[in-house]
Short mmCIF file of C-alpha atoms in Angstrom, two decimals:
data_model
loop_
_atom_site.label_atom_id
_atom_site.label_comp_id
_atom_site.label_asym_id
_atom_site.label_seq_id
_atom_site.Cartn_x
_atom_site.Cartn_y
_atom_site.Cartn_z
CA UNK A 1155 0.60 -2.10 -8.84
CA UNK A 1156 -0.69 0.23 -6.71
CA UNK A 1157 -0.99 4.35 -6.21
CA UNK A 1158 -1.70 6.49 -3.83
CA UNK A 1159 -4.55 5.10 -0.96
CA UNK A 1160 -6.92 7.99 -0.51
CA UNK A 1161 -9.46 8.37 2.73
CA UNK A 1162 -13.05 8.19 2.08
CA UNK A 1163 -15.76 9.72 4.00
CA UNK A 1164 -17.86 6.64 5.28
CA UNK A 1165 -20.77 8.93 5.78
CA UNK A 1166 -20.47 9.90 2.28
CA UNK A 1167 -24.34 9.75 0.48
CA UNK A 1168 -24.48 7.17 -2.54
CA UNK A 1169 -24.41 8.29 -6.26
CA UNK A 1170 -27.15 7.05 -8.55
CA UNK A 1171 -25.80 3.90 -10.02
CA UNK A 1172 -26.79 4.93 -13.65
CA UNK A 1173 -24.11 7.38 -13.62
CA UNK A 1174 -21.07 4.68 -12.63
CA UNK A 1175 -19.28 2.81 -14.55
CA UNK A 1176 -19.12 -1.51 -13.93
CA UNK A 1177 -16.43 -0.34 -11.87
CA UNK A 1178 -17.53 2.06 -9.82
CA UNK A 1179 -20.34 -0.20 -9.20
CA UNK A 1180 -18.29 -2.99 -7.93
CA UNK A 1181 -16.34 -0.22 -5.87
CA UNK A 1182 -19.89 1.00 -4.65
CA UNK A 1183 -20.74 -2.42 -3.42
CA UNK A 1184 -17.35 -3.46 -1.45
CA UNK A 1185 -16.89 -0.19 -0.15
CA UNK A 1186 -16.94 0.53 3.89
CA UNK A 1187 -19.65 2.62 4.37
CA UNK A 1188 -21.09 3.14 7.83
CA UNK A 1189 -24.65 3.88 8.47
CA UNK A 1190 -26.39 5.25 11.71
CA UNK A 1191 -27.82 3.01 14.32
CA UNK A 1192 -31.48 4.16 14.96
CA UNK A 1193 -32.02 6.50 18.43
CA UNK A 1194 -28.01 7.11 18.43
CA UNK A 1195 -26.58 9.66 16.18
CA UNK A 1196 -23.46 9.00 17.14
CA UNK A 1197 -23.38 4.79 17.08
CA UNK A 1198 -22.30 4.76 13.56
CA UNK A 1199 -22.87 0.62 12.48
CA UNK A 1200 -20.60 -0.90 9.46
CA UNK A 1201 -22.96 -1.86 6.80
CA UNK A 1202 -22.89 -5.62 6.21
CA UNK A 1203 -21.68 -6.32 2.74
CA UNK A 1204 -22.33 -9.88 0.67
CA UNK A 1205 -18.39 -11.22 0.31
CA UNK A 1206 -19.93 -14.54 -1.56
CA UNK A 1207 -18.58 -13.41 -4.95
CA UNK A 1208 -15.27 -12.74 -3.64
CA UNK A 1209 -12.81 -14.92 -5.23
CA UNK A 1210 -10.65 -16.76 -2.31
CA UNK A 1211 -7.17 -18.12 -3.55
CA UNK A 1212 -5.98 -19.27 -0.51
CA UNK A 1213 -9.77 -21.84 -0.28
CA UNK A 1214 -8.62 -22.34 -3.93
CA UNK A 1215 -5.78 -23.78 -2.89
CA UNK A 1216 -7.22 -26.04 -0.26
CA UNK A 1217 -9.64 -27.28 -2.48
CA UNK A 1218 -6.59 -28.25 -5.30
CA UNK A 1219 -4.35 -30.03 -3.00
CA UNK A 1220 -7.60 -32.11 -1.78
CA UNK A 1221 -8.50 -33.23 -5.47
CA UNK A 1222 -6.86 -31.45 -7.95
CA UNK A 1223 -9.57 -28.85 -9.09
CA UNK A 1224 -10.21 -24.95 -10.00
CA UNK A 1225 -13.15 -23.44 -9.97
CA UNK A 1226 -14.61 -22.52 -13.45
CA UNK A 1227 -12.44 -19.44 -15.29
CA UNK A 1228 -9.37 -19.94 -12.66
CA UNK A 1229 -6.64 -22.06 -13.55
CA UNK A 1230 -2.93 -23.98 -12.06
CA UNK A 1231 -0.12 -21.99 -13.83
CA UNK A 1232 2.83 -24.95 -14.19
CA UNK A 1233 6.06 -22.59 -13.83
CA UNK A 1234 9.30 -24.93 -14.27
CA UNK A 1235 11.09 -24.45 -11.25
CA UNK A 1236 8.30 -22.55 -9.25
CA UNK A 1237 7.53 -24.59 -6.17
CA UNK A 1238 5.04 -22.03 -4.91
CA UNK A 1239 1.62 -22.72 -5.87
CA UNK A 1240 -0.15 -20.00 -8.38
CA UNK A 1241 -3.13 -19.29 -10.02
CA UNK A 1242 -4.66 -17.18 -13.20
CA UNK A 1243 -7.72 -16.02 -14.72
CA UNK A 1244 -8.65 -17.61 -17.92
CA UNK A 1245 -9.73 -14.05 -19.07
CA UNK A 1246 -6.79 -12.21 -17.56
CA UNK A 1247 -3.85 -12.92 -19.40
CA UNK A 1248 -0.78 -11.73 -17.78
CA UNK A 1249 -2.23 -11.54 -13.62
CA UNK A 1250 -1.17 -14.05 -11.37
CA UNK A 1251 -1.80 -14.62 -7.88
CA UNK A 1252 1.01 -16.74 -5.40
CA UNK A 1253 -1.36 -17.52 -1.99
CA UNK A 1254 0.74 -17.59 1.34
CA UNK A 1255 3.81 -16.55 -0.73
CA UNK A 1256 5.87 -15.08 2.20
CA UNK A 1257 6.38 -17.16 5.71
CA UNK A 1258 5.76 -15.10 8.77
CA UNK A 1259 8.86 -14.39 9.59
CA UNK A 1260 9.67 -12.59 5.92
CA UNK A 1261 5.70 -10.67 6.64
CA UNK A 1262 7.10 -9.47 9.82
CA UNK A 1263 10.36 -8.43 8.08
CA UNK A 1264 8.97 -6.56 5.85
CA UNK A 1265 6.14 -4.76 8.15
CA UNK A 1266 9.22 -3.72 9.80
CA UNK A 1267 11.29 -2.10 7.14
CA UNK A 1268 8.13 -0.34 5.90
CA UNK A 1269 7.54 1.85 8.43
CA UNK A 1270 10.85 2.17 10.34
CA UNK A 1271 13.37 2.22 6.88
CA UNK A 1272 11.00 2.44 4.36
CA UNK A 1273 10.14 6.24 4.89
CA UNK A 1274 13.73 7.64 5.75
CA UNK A 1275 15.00 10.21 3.41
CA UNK A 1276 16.30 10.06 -0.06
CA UNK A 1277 13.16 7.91 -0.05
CA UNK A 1278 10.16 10.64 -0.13
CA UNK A 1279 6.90 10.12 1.07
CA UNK A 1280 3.23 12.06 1.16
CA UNK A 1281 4.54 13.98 3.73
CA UNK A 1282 7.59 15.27 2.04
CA UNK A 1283 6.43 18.12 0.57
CA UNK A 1284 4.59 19.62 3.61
CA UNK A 1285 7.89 19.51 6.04
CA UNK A 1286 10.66 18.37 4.15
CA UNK A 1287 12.52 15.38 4.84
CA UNK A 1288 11.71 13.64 8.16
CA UNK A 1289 14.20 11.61 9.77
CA UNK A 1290 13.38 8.65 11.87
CA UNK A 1291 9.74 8.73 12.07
CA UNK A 1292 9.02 5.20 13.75
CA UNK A 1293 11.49 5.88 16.24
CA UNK A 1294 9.97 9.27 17.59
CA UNK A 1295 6.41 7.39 17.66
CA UNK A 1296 7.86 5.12 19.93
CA UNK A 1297 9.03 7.96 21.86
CA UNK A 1298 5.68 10.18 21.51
CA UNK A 1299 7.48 12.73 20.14
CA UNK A 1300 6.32 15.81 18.15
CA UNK A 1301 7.27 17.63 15.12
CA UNK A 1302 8.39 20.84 15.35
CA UNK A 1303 8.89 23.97 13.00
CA UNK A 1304 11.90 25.32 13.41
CA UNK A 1305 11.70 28.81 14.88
CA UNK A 1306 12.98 32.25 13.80
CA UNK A 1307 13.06 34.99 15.50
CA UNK A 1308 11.80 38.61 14.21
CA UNK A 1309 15.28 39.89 14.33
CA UNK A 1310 16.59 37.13 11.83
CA UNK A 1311 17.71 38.73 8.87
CA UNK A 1312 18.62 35.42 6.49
CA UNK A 1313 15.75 35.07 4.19
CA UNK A 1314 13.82 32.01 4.65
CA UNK A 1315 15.17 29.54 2.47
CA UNK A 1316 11.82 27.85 0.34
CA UNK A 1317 12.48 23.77 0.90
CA UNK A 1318 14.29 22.34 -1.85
CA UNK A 1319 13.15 18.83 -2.55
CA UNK A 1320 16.72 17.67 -3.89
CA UNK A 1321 18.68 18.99 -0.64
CA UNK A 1322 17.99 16.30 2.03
CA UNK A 1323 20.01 19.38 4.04
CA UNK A 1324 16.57 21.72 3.86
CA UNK A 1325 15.20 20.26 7.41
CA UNK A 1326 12.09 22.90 8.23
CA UNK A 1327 10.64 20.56 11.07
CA UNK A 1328 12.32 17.93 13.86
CA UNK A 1329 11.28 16.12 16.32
CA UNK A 1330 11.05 17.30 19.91
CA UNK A 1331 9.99 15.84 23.08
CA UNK A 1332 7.07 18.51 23.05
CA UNK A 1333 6.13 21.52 21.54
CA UNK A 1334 7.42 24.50 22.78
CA UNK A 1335 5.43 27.25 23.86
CA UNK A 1336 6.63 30.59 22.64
CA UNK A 1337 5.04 34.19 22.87
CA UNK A 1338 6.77 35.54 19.37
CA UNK A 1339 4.35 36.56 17.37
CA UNK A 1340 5.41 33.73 14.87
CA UNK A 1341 3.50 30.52 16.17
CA UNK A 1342 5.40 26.96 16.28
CA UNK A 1343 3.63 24.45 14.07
CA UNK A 1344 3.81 21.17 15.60
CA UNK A 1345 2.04 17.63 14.86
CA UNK A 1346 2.63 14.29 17.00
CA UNK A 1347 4.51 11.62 15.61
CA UNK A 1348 1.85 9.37 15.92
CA UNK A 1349 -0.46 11.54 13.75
CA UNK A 1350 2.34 11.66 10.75
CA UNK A 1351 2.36 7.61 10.97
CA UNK A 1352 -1.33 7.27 10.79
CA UNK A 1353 -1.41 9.95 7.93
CA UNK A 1354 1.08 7.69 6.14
CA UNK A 1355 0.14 7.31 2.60
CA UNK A 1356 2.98 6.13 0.21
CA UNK A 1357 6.48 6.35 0.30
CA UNK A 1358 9.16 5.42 -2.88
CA UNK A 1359 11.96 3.82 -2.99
CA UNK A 1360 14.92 3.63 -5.32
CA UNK A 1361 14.02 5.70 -8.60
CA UNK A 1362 11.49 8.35 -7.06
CA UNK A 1363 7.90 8.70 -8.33
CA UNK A 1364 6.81 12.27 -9.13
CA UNK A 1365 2.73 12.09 -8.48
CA UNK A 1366 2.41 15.82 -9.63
CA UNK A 1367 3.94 14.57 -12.96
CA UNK A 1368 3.40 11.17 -13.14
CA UNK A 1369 6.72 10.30 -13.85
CA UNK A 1370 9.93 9.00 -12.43
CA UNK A 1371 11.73 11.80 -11.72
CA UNK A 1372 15.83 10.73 -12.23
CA UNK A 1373 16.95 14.12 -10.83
CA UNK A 1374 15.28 13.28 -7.74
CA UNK A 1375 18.10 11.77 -4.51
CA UNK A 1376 17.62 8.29 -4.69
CA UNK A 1377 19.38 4.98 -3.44
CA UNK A 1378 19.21 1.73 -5.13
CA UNK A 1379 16.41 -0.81 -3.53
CA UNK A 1380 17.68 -2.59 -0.65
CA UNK A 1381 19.36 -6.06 -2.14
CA UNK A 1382 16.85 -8.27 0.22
CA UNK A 1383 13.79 -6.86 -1.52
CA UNK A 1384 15.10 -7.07 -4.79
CA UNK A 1385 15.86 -10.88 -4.46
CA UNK A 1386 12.17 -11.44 -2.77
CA UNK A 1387 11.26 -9.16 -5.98
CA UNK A 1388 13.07 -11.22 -8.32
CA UNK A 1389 12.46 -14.71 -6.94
CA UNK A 1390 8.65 -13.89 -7.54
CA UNK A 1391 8.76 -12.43 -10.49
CA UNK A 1392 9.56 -15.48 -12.62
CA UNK A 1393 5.97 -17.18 -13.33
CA UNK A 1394 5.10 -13.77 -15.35
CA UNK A 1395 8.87 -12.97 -17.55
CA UNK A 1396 9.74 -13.63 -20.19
CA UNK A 1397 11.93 -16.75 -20.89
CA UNK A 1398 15.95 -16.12 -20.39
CA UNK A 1399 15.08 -12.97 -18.75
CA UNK A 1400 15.46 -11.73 -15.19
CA UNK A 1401 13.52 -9.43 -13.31
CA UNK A 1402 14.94 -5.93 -12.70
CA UNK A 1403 13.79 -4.23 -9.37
CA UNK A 1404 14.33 -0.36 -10.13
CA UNK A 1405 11.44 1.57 -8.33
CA UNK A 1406 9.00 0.75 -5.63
CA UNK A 1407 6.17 2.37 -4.42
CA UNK A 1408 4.96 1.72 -0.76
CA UNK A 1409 1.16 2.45 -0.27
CA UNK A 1410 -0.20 2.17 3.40
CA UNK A 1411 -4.06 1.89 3.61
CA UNK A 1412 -5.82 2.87 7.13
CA UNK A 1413 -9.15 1.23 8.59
CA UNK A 1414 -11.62 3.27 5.89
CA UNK A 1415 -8.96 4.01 2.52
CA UNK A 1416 -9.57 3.10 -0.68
CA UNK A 1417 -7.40 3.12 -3.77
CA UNK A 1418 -9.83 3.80 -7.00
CA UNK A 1419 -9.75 2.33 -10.40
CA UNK A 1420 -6.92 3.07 -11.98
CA UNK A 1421 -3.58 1.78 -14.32
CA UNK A 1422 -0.39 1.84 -13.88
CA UNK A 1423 0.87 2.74 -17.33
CA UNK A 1424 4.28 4.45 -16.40
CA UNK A 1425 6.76 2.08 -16.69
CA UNK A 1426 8.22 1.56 -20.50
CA UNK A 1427 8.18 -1.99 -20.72
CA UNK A 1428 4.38 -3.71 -19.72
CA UNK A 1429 5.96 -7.09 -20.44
CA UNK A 1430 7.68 -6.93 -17.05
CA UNK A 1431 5.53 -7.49 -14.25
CA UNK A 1432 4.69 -5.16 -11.55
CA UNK A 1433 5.54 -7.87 -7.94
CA UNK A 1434 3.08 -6.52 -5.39
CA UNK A 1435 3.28 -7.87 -1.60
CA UNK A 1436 0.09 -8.05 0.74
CA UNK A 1437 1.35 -7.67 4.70
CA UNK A 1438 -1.31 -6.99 7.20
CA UNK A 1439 -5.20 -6.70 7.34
CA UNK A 1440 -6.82 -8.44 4.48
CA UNK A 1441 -8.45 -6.63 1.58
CA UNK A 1442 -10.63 -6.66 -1.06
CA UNK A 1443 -8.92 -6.23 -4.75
CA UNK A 1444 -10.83 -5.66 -7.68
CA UNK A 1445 -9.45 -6.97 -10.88
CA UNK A 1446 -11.54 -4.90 -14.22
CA UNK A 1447 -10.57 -5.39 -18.03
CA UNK A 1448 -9.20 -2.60 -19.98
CA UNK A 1449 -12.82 -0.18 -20.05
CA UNK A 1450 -14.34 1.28 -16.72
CA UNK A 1451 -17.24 -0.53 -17.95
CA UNK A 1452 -16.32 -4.06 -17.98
CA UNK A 1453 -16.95 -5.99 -14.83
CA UNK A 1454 -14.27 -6.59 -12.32
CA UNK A 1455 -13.24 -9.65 -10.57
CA UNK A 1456 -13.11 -9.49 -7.19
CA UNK A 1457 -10.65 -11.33 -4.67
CA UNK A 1458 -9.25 -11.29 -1.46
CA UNK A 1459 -5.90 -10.42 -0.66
CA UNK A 1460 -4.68 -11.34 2.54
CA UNK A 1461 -0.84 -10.55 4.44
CA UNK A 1462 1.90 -12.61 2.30
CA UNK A 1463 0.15 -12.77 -0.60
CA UNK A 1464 1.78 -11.90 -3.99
CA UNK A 1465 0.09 -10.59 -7.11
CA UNK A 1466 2.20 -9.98 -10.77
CA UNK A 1467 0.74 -8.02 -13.55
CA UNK A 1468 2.17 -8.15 -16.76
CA UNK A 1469 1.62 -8.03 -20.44
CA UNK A 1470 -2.52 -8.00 -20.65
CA UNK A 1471 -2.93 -7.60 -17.53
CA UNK A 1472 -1.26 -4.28 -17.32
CA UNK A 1473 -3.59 -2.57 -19.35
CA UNK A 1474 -6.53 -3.92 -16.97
CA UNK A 1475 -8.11 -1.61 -14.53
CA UNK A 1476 -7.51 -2.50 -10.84
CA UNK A 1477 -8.28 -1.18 -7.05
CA UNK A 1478 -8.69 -1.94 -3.86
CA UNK A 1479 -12.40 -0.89 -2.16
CA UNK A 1480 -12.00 -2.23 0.95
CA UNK A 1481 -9.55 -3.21 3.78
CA UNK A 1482 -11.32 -5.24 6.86
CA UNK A 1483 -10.07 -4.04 10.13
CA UNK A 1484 -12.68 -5.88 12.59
CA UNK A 1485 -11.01 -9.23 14.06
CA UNK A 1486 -13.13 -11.72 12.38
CA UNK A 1487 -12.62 -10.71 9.01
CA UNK A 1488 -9.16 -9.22 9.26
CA UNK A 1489 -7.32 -12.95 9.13
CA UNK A 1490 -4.10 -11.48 11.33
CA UNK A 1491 -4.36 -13.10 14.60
CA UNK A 1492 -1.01 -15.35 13.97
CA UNK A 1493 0.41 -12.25 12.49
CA UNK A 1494 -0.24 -10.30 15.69
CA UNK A 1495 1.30 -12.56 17.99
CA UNK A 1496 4.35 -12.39 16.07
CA UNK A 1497 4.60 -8.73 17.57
CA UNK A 1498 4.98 -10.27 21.05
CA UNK A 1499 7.56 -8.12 22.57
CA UNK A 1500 7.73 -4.73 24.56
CA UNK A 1501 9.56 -3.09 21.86
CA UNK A 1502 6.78 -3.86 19.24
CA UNK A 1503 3.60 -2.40 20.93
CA UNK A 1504 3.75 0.22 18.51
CA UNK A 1505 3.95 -2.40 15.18
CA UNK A 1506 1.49 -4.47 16.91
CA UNK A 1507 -1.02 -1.48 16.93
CA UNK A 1508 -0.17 -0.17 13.34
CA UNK A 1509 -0.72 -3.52 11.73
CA UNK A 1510 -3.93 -4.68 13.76
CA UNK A 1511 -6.25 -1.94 11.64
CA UNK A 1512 -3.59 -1.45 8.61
CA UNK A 1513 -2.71 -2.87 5.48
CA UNK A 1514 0.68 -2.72 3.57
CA UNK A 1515 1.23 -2.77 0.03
CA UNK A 1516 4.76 -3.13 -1.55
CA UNK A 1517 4.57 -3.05 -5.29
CA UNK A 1518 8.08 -3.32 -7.11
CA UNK A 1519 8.63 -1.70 -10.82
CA UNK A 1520 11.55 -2.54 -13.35
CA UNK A 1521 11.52 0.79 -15.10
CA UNK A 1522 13.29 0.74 -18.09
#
């Protein structure tokens, strides 16, 4: 359900609202901005933003298992054979939203395979086309390592081969304990490990996303969606298809959002069939998603989305205009404490800081 996250400057002056559309508006007003603290150029304050007309599912809930109400415009979807709880917008026709679908074991699962598995090669990411295929990413954080350009020498003759993005065998950088220090004349380019995973936009798995041409590209190397996923994908799916059919995980895109990204406005209009739903999973800090109708100019809903949730789009609600302004990194709006200490070991210092000021979006696609 989701694109690519892109960073905003926080600093960035505000366009006259007369020239936005109801959506931008709504962007404009959930949107981290930071403004500067008076006598202290540099103590840059988070503007305080009114969340009162942010829908909350998961207070929704609470409020229907006390006595058996919605709020006015959301409704109870009754799914036979559903035992999760979910919830739709009268005016929405074809979004639904499961609160607290995943247990904390299956968010910590899966904030695991997304950045250790889920950015291996044949799966490409944004990184892919500035060094190739990178191998084992997580594992040189957690190692502070740093990638490396691999050197020629002047008296190389071999032509330097251009990087073919269908040869996983095209390697340009490694990893290296450190960047070595040469006095060629051609410079080693290097970047930290930890710089690459911060930097971390998207990566897509099984059929591979082509952003340049906003298309699935089949020629692209590929393997199939890991069978785990595709049963959580499944499993979730069935409130929003069709009767007698079955969900049919075939792409995925994986967006990760750092403490001031955004995703804009935007459909997602490639897949043939808008009758099957797009299954998006929340995991990590909680965020603000915005919910528009099928103009720029018709108001959005606005909710929160917090780690575990699930979200399906189908049918209507596929041709609806939807973003996300806003992640909230600070501790008393980021709702991840019990998350956290689910990272309690040695070995997950590195998760444990990732996830504190990130947020992870898995959003699953049947294709065809």
């Amino acid at each position: 359900m989701y694109g690519m996250s892109e960073t905003v400057d926080a600093t960035a002056p505000v366009e006259v609202d007369a020239e936005r559309t109801a959506f931008r508006r709504t962007e404009k007003l959930y949107k981290l901005y930071k403004t500067e603290a008076p006598k202290r150029r540099k103590n840059l304050a988070h503007r305080k933003t009114d969340l009162s007309g942010v829908v909350d599912f998961h207070s929704v809930l609470k409020s229907f298992r006390q006595d058996g109400a919605t709020p006015a415009g959301i409704f109870k979807y009754e799914c036979k054979g559903f035992r999760l709880p979910v919830f739709c917008f009268e005016k929405r026709p074809g979004f639904y939203f499961i609160p607290g679908a995943l247990t904390d074991d299956e968010q910590v699962h899966w904030i695991r395979e997304s950045l250790i598995n889920f950015p291996q090669p044949p799966n490409r990411t944004n990184h892919t086309n500035a060094y190739g295929p990178i191998f084992d990413l997580f594992d040189a954080v957690q190692n502070n390592r740093v990638l490396v350009e691999a050197k020629r020498t002047s008296s190389a003759v071999d032509p330097i081969v251009v990087h073919d993005k269908t040869n996983l065998n095209s390697q340009r950088f490694s990893f290296s304990e450190h960047c070595i220090i040469t006095n060629s004349v051609e410079c080693c380019k290097s970047v930290p490990a930890s710089v690459l995973l911060r930097k971390l936009r998207w990566s897509t798995l099984g059929l591979q996303f082509d952003w340049s041409k906003r298309n699935y590209d089949v020629c692209l190397p590929h393997k199939k969606i890991p069978d785990a996923l595709c049963l959580v994908a499944r499993k979730m799916a069935v409130p929003a298809m069709p009767k007698g059919e079955e969900f049919q995980p075939e792409a995925a895109i994986v967006n990760y959002f750092g403490p001031s990204d955004m995703l804009g406005g935007h459909l997602d209009d490639m897949e043939k069939d808008w009758s099957k739903p797009i299954v998006s999973i929340s995991l990590g800090c909680k965020a603000i998603f915005l919910l528009g109708g099928k103009s720029r100019d018709d108001v959005p809903i606005a909710m929160f989305l917090r780690s575990g949730d699930i979200v399906l789009m189908a049918g209507g609600a596929r041709e609806c205009f939807h973003g996300v302004p806003r992640i909230f990194t600070d501790s008393e709006q980021a709702d991840i404490a019990l998350l956290i200490s689910q990272f309690s070991s040695e070995a997950d210092i590195c998760l444990r800081d990732y996830i504190r000021t990130s947020r992870i979006n898995i959003n699953i696609r049947q294709v065809n």
